[in-house]
XYZ file of C-alpha atoms in Angstrom:
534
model
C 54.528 103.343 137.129
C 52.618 106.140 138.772
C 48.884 105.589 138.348
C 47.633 107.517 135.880
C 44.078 108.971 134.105
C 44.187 110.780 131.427
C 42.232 113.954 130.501
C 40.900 115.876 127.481
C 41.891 119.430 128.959
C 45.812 121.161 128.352
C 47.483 121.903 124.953
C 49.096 118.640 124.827
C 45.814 116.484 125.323
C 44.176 118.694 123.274
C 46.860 118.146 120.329
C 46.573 114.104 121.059
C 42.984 114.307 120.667
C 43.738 116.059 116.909
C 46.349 113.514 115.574
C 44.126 110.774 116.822
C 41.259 112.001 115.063
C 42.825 113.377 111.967
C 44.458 110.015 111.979
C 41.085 107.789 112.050
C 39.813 109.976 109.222
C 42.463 109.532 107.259
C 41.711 105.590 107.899
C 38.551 105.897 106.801
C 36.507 102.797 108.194
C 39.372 100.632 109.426
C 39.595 99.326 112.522
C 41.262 101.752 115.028
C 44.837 101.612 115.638
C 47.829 101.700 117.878
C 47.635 105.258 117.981
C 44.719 104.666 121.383
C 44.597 107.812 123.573
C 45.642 106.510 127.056
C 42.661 107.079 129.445
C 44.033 105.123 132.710
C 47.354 102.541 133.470
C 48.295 101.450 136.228
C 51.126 98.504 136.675
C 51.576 99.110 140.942
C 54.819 99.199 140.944
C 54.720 101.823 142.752
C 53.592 99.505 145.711
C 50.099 100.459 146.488
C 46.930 100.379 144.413
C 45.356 104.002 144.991
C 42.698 104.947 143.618
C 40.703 101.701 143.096
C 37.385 100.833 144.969
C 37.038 97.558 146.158
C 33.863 95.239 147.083
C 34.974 92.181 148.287
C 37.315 89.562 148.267
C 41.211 90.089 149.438
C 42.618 92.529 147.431
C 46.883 92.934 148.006
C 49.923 94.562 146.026
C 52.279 91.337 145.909
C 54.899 90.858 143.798
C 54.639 87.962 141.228
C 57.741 88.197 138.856
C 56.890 92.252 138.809
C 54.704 93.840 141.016
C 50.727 92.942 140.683
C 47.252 93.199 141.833
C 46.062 90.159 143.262
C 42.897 89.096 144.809
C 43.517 86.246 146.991
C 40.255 84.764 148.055
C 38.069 82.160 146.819
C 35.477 82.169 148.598
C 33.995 85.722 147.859
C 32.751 88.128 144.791
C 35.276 90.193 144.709
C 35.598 93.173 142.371
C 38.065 96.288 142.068
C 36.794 99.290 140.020
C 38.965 102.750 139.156
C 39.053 105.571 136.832
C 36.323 108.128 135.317
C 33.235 107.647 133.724
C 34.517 106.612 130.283
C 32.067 106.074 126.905
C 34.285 104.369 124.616
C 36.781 102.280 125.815
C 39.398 99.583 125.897
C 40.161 97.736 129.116
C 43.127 95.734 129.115
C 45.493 93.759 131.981
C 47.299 91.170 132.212
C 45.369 87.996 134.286
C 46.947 84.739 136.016
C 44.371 82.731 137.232
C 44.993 81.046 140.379
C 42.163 79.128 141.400
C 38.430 78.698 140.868
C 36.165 77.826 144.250
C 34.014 75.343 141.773
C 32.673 75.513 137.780
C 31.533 78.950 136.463
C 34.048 81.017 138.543
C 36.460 83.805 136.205
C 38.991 85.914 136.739
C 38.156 89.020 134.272
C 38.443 92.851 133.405
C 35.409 94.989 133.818
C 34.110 97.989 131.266
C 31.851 100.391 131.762
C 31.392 99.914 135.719
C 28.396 101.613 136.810
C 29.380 100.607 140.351
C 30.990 97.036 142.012
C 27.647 94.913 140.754
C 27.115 96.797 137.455
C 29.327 96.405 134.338
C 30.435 94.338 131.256
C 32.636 91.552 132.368
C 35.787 89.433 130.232
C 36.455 86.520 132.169
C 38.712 83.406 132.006
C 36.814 80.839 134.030
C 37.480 76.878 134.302
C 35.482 76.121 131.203
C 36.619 78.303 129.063
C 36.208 83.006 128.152
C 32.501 84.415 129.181
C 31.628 87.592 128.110
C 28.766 88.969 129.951
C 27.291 91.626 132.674
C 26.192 91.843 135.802
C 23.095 94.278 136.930
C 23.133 93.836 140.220
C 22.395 90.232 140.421
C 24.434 87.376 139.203
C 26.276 87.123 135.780
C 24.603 86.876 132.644
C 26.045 85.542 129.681
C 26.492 87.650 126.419
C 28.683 85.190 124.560
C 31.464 82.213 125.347
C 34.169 80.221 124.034
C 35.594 76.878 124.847
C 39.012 77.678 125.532
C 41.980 75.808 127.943
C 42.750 77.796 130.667
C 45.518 76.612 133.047
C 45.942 78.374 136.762
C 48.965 79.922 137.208
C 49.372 81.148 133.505
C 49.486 84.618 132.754
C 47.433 85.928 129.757
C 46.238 89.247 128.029
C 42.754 90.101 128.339
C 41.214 92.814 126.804
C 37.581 93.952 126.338
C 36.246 96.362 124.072
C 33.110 98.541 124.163
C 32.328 101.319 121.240
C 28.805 101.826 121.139
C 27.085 98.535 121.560
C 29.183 96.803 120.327
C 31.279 94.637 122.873
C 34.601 92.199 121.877
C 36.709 90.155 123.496
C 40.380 89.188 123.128
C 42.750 86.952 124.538
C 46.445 86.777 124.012
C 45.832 89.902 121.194
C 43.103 87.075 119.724
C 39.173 88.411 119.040
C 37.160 85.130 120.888
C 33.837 86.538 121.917
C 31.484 89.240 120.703
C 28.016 90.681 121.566
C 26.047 93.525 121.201
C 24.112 94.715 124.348
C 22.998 98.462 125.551
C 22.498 98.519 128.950
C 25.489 100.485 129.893
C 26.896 103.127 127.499
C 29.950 104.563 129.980
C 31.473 103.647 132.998
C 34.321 102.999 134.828
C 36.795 99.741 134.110
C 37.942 97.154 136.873
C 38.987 93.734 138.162
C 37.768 90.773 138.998
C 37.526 87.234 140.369
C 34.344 85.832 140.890
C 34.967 83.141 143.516
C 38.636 83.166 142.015
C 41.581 84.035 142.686
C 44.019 85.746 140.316
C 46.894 87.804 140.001
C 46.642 91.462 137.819
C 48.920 93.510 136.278
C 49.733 96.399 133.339
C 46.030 97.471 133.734
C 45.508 99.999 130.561
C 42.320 101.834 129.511
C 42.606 103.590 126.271
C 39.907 105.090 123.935
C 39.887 102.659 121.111
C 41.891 99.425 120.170
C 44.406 99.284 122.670
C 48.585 99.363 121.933
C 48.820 95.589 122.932
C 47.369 94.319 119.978
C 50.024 91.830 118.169
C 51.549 93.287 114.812
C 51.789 91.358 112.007
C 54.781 89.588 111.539
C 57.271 90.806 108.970
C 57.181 88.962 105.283
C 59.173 89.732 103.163
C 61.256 86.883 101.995
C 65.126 86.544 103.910
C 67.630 86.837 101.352
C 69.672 83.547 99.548
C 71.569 81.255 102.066
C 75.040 82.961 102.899
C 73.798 86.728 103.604
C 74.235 87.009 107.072
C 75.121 90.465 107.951
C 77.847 89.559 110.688
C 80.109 92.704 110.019
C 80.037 95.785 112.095
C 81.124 98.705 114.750
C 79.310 100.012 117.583
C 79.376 103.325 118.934
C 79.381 104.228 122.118
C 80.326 102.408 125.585
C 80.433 99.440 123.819
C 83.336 100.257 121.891
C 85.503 101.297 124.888
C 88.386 99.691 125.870
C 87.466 98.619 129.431
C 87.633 95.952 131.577
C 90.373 94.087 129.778
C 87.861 94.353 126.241
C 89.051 96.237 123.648
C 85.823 96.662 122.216
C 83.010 94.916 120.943
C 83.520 92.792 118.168
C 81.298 89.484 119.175
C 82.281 86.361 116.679
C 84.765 87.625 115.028
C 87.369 85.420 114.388
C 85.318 82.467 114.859
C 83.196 80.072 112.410
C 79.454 81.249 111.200
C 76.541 78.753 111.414
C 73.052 79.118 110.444
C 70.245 78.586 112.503
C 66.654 77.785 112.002
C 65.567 75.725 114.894
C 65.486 76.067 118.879
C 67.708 73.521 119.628
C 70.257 74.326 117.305
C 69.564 77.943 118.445
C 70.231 77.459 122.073
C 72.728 75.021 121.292
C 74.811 78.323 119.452
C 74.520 81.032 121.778
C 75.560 78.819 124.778
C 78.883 77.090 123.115
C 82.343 78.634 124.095
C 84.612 80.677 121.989
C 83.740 83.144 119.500
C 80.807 82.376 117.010
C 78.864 83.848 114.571
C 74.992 83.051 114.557
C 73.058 83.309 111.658
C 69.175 83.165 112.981
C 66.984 82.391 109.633
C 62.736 82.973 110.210
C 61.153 83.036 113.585
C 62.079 80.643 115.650
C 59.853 79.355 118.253
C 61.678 78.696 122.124
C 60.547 77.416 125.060
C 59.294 79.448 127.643
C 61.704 81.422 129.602
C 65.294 82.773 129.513
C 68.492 81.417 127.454
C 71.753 81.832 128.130
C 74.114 83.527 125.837
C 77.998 82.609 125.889
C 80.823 85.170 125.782
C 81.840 86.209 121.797
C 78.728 85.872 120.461
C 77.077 87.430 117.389
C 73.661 86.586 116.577
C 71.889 88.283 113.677
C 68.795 87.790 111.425
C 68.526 86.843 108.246
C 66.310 89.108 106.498
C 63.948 91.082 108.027
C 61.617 88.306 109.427
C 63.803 86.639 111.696
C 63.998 86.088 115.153
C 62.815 84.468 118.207
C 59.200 84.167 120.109
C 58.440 82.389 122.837
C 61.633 82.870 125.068
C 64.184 85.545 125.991
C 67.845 86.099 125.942
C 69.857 86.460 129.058
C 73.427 87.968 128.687
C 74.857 87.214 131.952
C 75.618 84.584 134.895
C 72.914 83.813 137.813
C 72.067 87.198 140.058
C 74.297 86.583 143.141
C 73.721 89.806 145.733
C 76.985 88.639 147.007
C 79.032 89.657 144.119
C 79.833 93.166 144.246
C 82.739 93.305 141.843
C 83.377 92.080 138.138
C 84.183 88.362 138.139
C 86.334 87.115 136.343
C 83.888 84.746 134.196
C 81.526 87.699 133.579
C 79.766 87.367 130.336
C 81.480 89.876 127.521
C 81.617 90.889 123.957
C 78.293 90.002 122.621
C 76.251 91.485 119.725
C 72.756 90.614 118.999
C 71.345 92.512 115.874
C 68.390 92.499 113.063
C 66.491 90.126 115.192
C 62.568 90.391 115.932
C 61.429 89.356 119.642
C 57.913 88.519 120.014
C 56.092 87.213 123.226
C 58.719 86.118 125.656
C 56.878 84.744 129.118
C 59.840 87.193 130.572
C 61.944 89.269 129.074
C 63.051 89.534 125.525
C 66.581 90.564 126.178
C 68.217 90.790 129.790
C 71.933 91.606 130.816
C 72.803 91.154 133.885
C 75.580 90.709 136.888
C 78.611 92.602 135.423
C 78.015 91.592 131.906
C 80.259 93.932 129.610
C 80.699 95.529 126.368
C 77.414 94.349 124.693
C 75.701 95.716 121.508
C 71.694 95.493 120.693
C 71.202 97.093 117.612
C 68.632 97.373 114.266
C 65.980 95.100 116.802
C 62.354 95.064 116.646
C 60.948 94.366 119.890
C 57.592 94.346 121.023
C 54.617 92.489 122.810
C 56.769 90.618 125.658
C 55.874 89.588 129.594
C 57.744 92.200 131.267
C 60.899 94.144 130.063
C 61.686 94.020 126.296
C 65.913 94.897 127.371
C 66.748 95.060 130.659
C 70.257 95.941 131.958
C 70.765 95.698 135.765
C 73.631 94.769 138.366
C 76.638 96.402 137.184
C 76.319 95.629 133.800
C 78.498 98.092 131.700
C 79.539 98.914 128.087
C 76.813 98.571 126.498
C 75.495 100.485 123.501
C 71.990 100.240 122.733
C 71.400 101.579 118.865
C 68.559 102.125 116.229
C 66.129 99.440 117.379
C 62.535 99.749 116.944
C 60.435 99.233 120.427
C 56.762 99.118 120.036
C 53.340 97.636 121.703
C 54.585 97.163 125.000
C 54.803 99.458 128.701
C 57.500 98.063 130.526
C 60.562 98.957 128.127
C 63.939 99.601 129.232
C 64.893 99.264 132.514
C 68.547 100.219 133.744
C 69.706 99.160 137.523
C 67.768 96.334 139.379
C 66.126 98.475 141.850
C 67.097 101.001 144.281
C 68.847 99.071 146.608
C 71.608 97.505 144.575
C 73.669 100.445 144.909
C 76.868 97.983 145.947
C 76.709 96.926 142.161
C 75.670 99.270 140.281
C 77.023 102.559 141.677
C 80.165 103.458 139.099
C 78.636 100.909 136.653
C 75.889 100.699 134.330
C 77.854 102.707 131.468
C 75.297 102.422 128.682
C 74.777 104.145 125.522
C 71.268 104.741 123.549
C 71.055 106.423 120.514
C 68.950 106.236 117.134
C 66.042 103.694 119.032
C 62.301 104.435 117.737
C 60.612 104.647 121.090
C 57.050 104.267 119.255
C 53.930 104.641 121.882
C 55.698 102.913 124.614
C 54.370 104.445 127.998
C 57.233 103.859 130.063
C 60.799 103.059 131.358
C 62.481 104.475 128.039
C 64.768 103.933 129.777
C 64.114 104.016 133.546
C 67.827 104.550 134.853
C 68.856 104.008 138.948
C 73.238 104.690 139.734
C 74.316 104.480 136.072
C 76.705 107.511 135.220
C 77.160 108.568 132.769
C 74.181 106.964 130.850
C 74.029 108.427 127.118
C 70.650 109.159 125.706
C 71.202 111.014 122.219
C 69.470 111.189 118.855
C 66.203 109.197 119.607
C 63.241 109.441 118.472
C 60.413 109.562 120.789
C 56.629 109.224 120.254
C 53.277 109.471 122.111
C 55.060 108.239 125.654
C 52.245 108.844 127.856
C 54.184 107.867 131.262
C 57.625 109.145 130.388
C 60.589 109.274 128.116
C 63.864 109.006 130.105
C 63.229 108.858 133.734
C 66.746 109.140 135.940
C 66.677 107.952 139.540
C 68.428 106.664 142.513
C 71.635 109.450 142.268
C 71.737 108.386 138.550
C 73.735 110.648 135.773
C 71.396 111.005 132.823
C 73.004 113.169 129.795
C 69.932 113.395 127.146
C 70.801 115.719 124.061
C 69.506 115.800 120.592
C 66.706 113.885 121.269
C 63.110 114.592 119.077
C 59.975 113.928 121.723
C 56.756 114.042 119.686
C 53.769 113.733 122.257
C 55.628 113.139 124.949
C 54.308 114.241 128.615
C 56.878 113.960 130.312
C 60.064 114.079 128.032
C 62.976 113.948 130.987
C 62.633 113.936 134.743
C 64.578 113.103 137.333
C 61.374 113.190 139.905
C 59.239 110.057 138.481
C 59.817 107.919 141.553
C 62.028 106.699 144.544
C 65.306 108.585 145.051
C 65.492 111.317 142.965
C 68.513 111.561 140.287
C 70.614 113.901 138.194
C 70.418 114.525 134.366
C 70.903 117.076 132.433
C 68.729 117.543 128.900
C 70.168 120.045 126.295
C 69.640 120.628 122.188
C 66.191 118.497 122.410
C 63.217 118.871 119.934
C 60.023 119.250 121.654
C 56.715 118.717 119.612
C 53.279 119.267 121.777
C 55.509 117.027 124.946
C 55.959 118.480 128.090
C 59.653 120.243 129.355
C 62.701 118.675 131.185
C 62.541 118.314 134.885
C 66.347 117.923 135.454
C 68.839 118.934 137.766
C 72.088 118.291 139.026
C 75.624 117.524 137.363
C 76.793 114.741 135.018
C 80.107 113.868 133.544
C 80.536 114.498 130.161
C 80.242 111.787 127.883
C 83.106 112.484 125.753
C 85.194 111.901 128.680
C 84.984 108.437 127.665
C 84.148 108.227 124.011
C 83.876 110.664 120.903
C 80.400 111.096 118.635
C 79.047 113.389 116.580
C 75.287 114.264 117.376
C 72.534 114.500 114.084
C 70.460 117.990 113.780
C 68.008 117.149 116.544
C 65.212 118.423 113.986
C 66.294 115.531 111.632
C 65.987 113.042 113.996
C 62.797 111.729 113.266
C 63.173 111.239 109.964
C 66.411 109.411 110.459
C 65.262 107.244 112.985
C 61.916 106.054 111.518
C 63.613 105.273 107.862
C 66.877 103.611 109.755
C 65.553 102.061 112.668
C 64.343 98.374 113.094
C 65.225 94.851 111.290
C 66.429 94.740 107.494
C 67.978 98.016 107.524
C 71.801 97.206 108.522
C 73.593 100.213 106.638
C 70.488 102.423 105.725
């Protein structure tokens, strides 16, 4: 992502600043919401870390599972400060402590940064979360918690300051609060006080930030026995391709019902067609699990699903592969689930997997991507799922030198997904062609929408972009790519930046595309878990 800080001027900021306030009004005294005005982000994976001011310490872009910020030295007070002069604000990243140099060393965000030695400090130290300042001396404690805090574990800080008033979170979790009124704006930053740590998916916004966990579905899954295993994709993933006619997952095969991780991994990974029933949230272990060929695994209800973990649709990345193998990973259908907190990502399809359908998902509040489809991957369709609460969204293609894979693959469908305040990579697209983005609904994307790279084919039509900055481009970074953006809905969002050809579509598959101006209203009342068939 592009570093980026946000201002009040232009019709669209000015039209943000409305809904937002209109919509805390409305609230009355509640505590702000999701609906946070981005100030400043900044994730570095665009390599470098312009823009911040450093005082010292060893301060690198390094990559450390996706690109971060890391300060490397122990041995210093090191501290990284960017942005404006900010009042109100929310300072969020993600932190992995590496090491302390000693007791009452942290690794924390900074708010309201007067300079490098002035400012309200979150920290995650050996003993526990500190919340406290610095006025040009040493720290001063406002407030701490006993908490365990293991090196090399990434966690979500986030520290708020409205007023006086300053709070701390941890994992989405309030832990420490103070009151203190030495500062009253500022600038937000990084830290490790004789530390080192590792920073990423820095975000600023002007109240409560979007990272904050939801509440967890509950209403009560239906009797035993309803298991919605039954249905059609659109889209690539009901081609006939690749010797797959279609995607039909189980069918044919037995239905089980699920309810713990070991009988959950135990499913998905069997051979020969299955049908998974996946009843209440199941906690998995940390990390990625591997789903067999003919799969279908579906919720039960409207509170089920999986945190913890991820799903990976594919066999081990092998750069060496350049063609479909024979034992790629195929037909499989993963619907109605919810995906909370994987440690990587909540869905990922990789190394030629084919003819794959995600669809009526809610999916929010992971490590990095929430679906990621990458190295020549193809026939997939990607349908009415609800995305929410997190920056790093969709990605399509690995990066943008994997052309030998994925140029001539990564045929993928998306159409009907809620895109709902998530900043970026909605999707991010490198070589696909032709890659289908029709009949979403997009909302308050303060990044991009659909950003198509790396000599990609992007066809976006009938889309609705509410609040959207920058709807299409084909300019957002790296090799540029083609797309071409026609019967769209703009409301208060920016205009395409497309160019270029892109084959048609319907070359490969027929659809019929809803009144763009509808969109939104089909997309909010169909989209997510427990609404199979609405």
């Amino acid at each position: 992502m592009r570093q980026r800080t946000a201002t009040r001027t232009g019709s669209l900021l000015a039209a943000l600043a409305a809904a937002i306030a209109a919509m805390l009004l409305g609230a009355l005294a509640m505590v702000p919401s999701a609906s946070a005005a981005t100030l400043f982000g900044d994730d570095f994976e665009d390599g470098d870390a312009a823009g911040w001011s450093r005082s010292g310490g060893s301060w690198s872009v390094v990559t450390d599972g996706s690109r971060a910020y890391r300060q490397s030295g122990i041995s210093a007070d090191a501290r990284a400060v960017a942005g404006s002069g900010w009042s109100g604000q929310s300072v969020q990243a993600r932190v992995k402590p590496i090491a302390f140099n000693g007791t009452g060393r942290y690794a924390a965000v900074l708010a309201r940064a007067q300079s490098t030695s002035a400012y309200y400090f979150l920290g995650l130290g050996d003993g526990g979360v500190v919340l406290g300042k610095r006025a040009g001396g040493g720290p001063v404690t406002l407030a701490s918690a006993t908490a365990a805090v293991t090196p090399g574990t990434w966690y979500t800080l986030r520290l708020e300051a409205f007023g006086t008033s300053l709070r701390g979170f941890v994992d989405g979790v309030e832990v420490v609060s103070a009151t203190d009124a030495a500062y009253s704006s500022g600038r937000a930053g990084l830290a490790g006080y004789y530390a080192s740590a590792s920073f990423d998916d820095v975000l600023v916004t002007d109240v409560a930030g979007p990272s904050q966990p939801p509440v967890t579905p509950t209403v009560t899954p239906p009797p035993p026995g309803t298991c919605p295993t039954s249905g059609t994709p659109a889209g690539f993933a009901s081609v006939n391709a690749w010797g797959q006619n279609g995607t039909t997952g189980g069918a044919g095969g037995p239905t089980v019902e699920v309810d713990t991780a070991s009988e959950l991994i135990a499913a998905i990974g069997q051979s020969g067609p299955l049908n998974i029933c996946v009843r209440g949230m199941i906690a998995v272990p940390a990390g990625m699990h591997n789903v067999a060929s003919d799969k279908t695994i579906v919720g039960v209800g409207s509170g089920s699903g999986i945190t913890g973990g991820g799903l990976n649709i594919g066999l081990p990345a092998d750069d060496a592969i350049t063609s479909p193998p024979a034992d790629a990973v195929h037909n499989v259908i993963i619907r109605n689930l919810v995906f909370r907190g994987a440690t990587d990502d909540s869905i990922n399809v990789q190394m030629f997997s084919h003819h794959v359908w995600v669809d009526h998902n809610d999916l929010c509040c992971g490590y990095d991507g929430l679906l990621d489809i990458k190295r020549g991957s193809s026939y997939v369709t990607v349908s009415w799922n609800h995305v929410h609460q997190h920056t790093k969204t969709m990605l399509l293609g690995h990066s943008d030198g994997n052309a030998a894979q994925d140029v001539g693959r990564l045929m993928v469908t998306y159409h009907h997904n809620w895109f709902d305040r998530t900043p970026q990579r909605n999707p991010r697209v490198r070589f696909g062609e032709p890659v289908h983005v029709y009949n979403n609904y997009y909302v308050y994307n303060t990044d991009t929408g659909v950003a198509c790279q790396a000599d990609a084919g992007c066809l976006v039509e009938g889309n609705y972009f509410e609040l959207v900055e920058e709807p299409v481009t084909n300019s957002y970074a790296g090799p540029s790519g083609r797309c071409v953006a026609r019967d769209n809905v703009f409301v208060e969002s920016g205009q395409p930046d497309c160019g270029g050809s892109v084959r048609e579509a319907r070359d490969f598959y027929a659809y019929t595309l809803d009144d763009p101006n509808t969109v939104k209203a089909v997309v909010t009342a169909g989209a997510g878990v427990g609404r199979i068939g609405a």
